Amino acid sequence: MRIILADNYEEMSRKAADIVRSQIVLKPDCVLGLATGDTPMGMYQELIKMYENKEVDFSEVTIFNLDEYYSLSRENPQSYYYYMHHNFFKHINVKKENTYIPNGTATEIDEECRNYEEQIKNKGGIDMQVLGIGANGHIGFNEPDVNFEAETHLVKLDEMTIEANSRFFSSKDKVPTSAISMGIKTIMQSRMLVLLANGESKADAIYKTIKGKICPEVPASIIQLHPNATMVIEKNAAKLL
Ligand code: PGA
């Protein structure tokens, strides 16, 4: 595991964007796995600037997102479909048909999950997966007491996640209680992982992920076994290391 420290959020975002850009330069038709949340927002802004300055070209890139809330439609501003289109896709030249996000309103959820795995395999697997981390150590929506062998599946959200994500909704009871998420197996099959962490609220999860024992209570701890993982950590998130 490589650890890259950053002095502040802007530096973390720039370094993460540089890593993603390097992947696209090396392999213009690469498959990226992307994440939502507050943490990668600065990285998306940096990548948009790079695109505008003609330093990166997304025309052959394929993107798979980690997760989507169950039952939220694509038009819902809290959906991850909306987040990705609004904050990233519409500002770059990625082809719409090359972007994949689980459909949270699919009527056959198991089939939707199986199809998502198939689509990833058909594209040759994920070259680089970008991850955030929850204060409870989750990656994607793989919550504590995770099954390390799961592929894309319907997950029940942890109370801590519902609480943390309620800041995006008008009230806590509006937060969906489940989501479709790539599983740990899906994530671990990516050829490279890049995990971003910002802020003191992530310090405990980062400490347990890097220094703790690998256990289902800390889903991100499995990353210790990944052969090509990089953590880009802002200094407050790294303070317990
Ligand atoms: P955040 O979420 O980036 O909004 O802190 C990260 C996560 O829950 O995985």
XYZ file of C-alpha atoms and ligand atoms in Angstrom:
250
model
C 0.000 0.000 0.000
C 1.373 3.419 -0.964
C 0.501 6.348 1.255
C 0.559 9.866 -0.152
C 0.024 12.636 2.364
C -1.443 16.004 1.487
C -1.350 19.212 3.510
C -4.944 20.137 2.754
C -8.030 19.216 0.750
C -6.886 21.102 -2.384
C -3.583 19.233 -2.464
C -5.321 15.885 -1.908
C -7.683 16.689 -4.796
C -4.856 17.727 -7.143
C -2.806 14.624 -6.380
C -5.810 12.367 -6.898
C -6.623 14.083 -10.203
C -2.986 13.658 -11.309
C -3.198 9.928 -10.584
C -6.437 9.560 -12.570
C -4.987 11.608 -15.420
C -1.872 9.390 -15.507
C -4.094 6.343 -15.861
C -5.878 7.908 -18.840
C -2.584 8.962 -20.446
C -1.226 5.421 -20.062
C -4.404 3.799 -21.360
C -6.804 6.198 -23.117
C -9.526 3.532 -23.284
C -9.220 2.616 -19.609
C -12.089 1.652 -17.330
C -12.412 3.895 -14.277
C -14.444 3.139 -11.179
C -15.638 6.345 -9.527
C -17.111 7.412 -6.213
C -19.522 10.090 -4.985
C -19.650 12.078 -1.746
C -17.912 15.251 -0.631
C -14.397 13.820 -0.736
C -13.886 13.384 -4.514
C -15.632 16.645 -5.459
C -12.345 18.606 -5.599
C -10.750 15.862 -7.686
C -13.599 16.147 -10.219
C -13.121 19.907 -10.354
C -9.392 19.434 -11.016
C -10.109 16.882 -13.757
C -12.604 19.263 -15.383
C -9.919 21.998 -15.390
C -7.443 19.567 -16.950
C -10.017 18.678 -19.612
C -10.652 22.355 -20.382
C -6.884 22.890 -20.704
C -6.724 19.900 -23.090
C -4.518 17.940 -20.690
C -6.844 14.942 -20.566
C -9.302 13.342 -22.975
C -12.201 11.174 -21.763
C -13.518 10.263 -25.224
C -12.488 6.604 -24.943
C -12.828 6.214 -21.179
C -15.493 4.000 -19.602
C -16.774 4.793 -16.116
C -18.539 2.573 -13.590
C -19.825 4.112 -10.380
C -19.575 2.345 -7.063
C -23.124 2.656 -5.868
C -26.588 4.188 -5.993
C -29.345 4.667 -3.449
C -32.159 2.144 -3.709
C -35.433 3.738 -4.844
C -34.101 7.159 -5.856
C -34.843 8.067 -9.458
C -32.169 9.514 -11.722
C -33.889 12.910 -11.618
C -33.674 13.086 -7.836
C -30.900 15.598 -6.973
C -29.740 13.282 -4.157
C -29.244 10.341 -6.516
C -25.702 9.471 -7.451
C -26.738 9.490 -11.114
C -27.616 13.163 -10.689
C -24.395 13.840 -8.744
C -22.156 12.318 -11.431
C -23.902 14.013 -14.343
C -24.176 17.351 -12.640
C -20.688 17.480 -11.085
C -18.617 15.659 -13.678
C -19.982 13.988 -16.802
C -21.670 17.034 -18.323
C -18.419 19.019 -18.055
C -16.165 16.516 -19.872
C -16.226 14.562 -23.133
C -17.012 11.111 -21.757
C -19.579 9.367 -23.992
C -22.904 8.864 -22.240
C -23.028 5.234 -23.394
C -19.717 4.644 -21.629
C -21.018 5.690 -18.203
C -22.583 3.145 -15.891
C -24.352 3.710 -12.569
C -26.554 1.066 -10.907
C -30.248 1.757 -11.480
C -31.734 2.353 -8.022
C -35.282 2.036 -9.345
C -34.815 -1.270 -11.178
C -37.740 -3.587 -10.469
C -35.549 -6.704 -10.503
C -32.716 -5.701 -8.191
C -30.874 -9.041 -8.265
C -30.907 -8.976 -12.055
C -29.707 -5.362 -12.064
C -26.789 -6.367 -9.795
C -25.879 -9.372 -11.950
C -26.028 -7.238 -15.108
C -23.772 -4.630 -13.531
C -21.133 -7.271 -12.797
C -21.486 -8.593 -16.359
C -21.050 -5.118 -17.821
C -17.856 -4.592 -15.808
C -16.506 -7.961 -16.994
C -17.494 -7.264 -20.613
C -15.452 -4.063 -20.501
C -12.417 -6.029 -19.318
C -12.623 -5.137 -15.616
C -11.838 -1.910 -13.801
C -8.336 -0.495 -14.274
C -8.513 2.083 -11.505
C -11.133 2.351 -8.772
C -11.389 5.615 -6.837
C -12.809 5.249 -3.319
C -13.853 7.468 -0.448
C -14.164 6.023 3.035
C -16.929 6.302 5.628
C -16.170 7.275 9.230
C -17.261 3.696 9.974
C -14.681 2.281 7.526
C -17.108 1.532 4.705
C -16.065 1.600 1.042
C -18.826 1.956 -1.500
C -21.807 1.103 0.686
C -20.120 -1.969 2.103
C -20.915 -1.447 5.746
C -19.254 -2.944 8.866
C -19.690 -6.716 9.275
C -19.233 -6.908 5.558
C -19.107 -10.085 3.521
C -15.723 -9.825 1.789
C -16.895 -12.184 -0.959
C -19.894 -10.182 -2.173
C -20.213 -8.782 -5.678
C -22.662 -5.997 -6.595
C -25.676 -6.374 -4.316
C -28.425 -4.623 -2.373
C -27.101 -3.429 0.988
C -28.813 -2.134 4.085
C -27.244 1.149 5.171
C -25.615 1.414 8.565
C -27.152 3.830 11.091
C -23.890 5.847 11.052
C -24.061 6.191 7.260
C -27.714 7.307 7.355
C -26.769 9.876 9.993
C -23.711 11.087 8.022
C -25.602 11.325 4.724
C -28.639 13.029 6.224
C -26.799 16.338 5.663
C -27.713 16.041 1.974
C -31.436 15.452 2.641
C -34.149 17.672 4.132
C -34.423 15.287 7.108
C -32.917 12.020 8.302
C -36.057 10.029 7.530
C -35.693 11.000 3.856
C -32.377 9.123 3.556
C -32.907 5.805 1.755
C -32.174 2.855 4.048
C -30.647 0.685 1.344
C -28.512 0.973 -1.759
C -27.031 -0.998 -4.636
C -23.277 -1.216 -4.189
C -20.353 -2.936 -5.838
C -19.238 -5.583 -3.356
C -15.799 -5.920 -1.809
C -14.997 -8.667 -4.317
C -15.837 -6.329 -7.211
C -13.695 -3.565 -5.706
C -10.761 -5.863 -4.929
C -10.731 -7.136 -8.532
C -9.896 -3.642 -9.787
C -6.315 -3.492 -10.993
C -5.565 -0.393 -8.934
C -7.313 1.243 -5.978
C -7.010 4.924 -5.074
C -8.615 5.807 -1.748
C -9.081 9.464 -0.755
C -9.657 10.651 2.786
C -10.145 14.160 4.109
C -10.830 15.549 7.572
C -10.492 14.470 11.159
C -13.759 12.526 11.095
C -11.985 9.929 8.930
C -8.845 9.634 11.100
C -10.015 6.631 13.121
C -11.202 4.749 10.011
C -7.911 5.511 8.240
C -5.886 4.322 11.221
C -7.839 1.044 11.430
C -7.704 0.557 7.658
C -3.936 0.911 7.464
C -2.665 -0.234 10.875
C -5.488 -2.405 12.196
C -6.186 -6.048 11.590
C -8.106 -7.072 8.507
C -11.650 -7.691 9.713
C -15.260 -7.392 8.500
C -15.920 -4.697 11.136
C -13.624 -2.387 9.124
C -14.530 -3.100 5.475
C -11.690 -0.929 4.080
C -9.083 -2.984 5.999
C -9.234 -5.580 3.198
C -7.311 -3.072 1.060
C -4.167 -4.192 2.924
C -4.355 -7.301 0.719
C -4.659 -5.413 -2.569
C -1.428 -5.582 -4.620
C -1.749 -2.057 -6.027
C -3.443 0.352 -3.638
C -2.671 4.022 -3.073
C -4.132 6.132 -0.282
C -4.152 9.903 -0.750
C -4.707 11.263 2.738
C -5.146 14.843 3.881
C -3.215 15.518 7.064
C -6.157 15.695 9.495
C -7.364 12.304 8.276
C -3.807 10.983 8.783
C -3.349 12.339 12.295
C -3.522 8.957 14.078
C -1.033 7.239 11.770
P -17.855 11.625 1.984
O -18.361 10.113 1.966
O -16.847 11.733 0.898
O -19.079 12.439 1.717
O -17.255 11.864 3.334
C -17.431 9.111 1.832
C -18.107 7.781 2.023
O -19.083 7.692 2.799
O -17.661 6.792 1.413
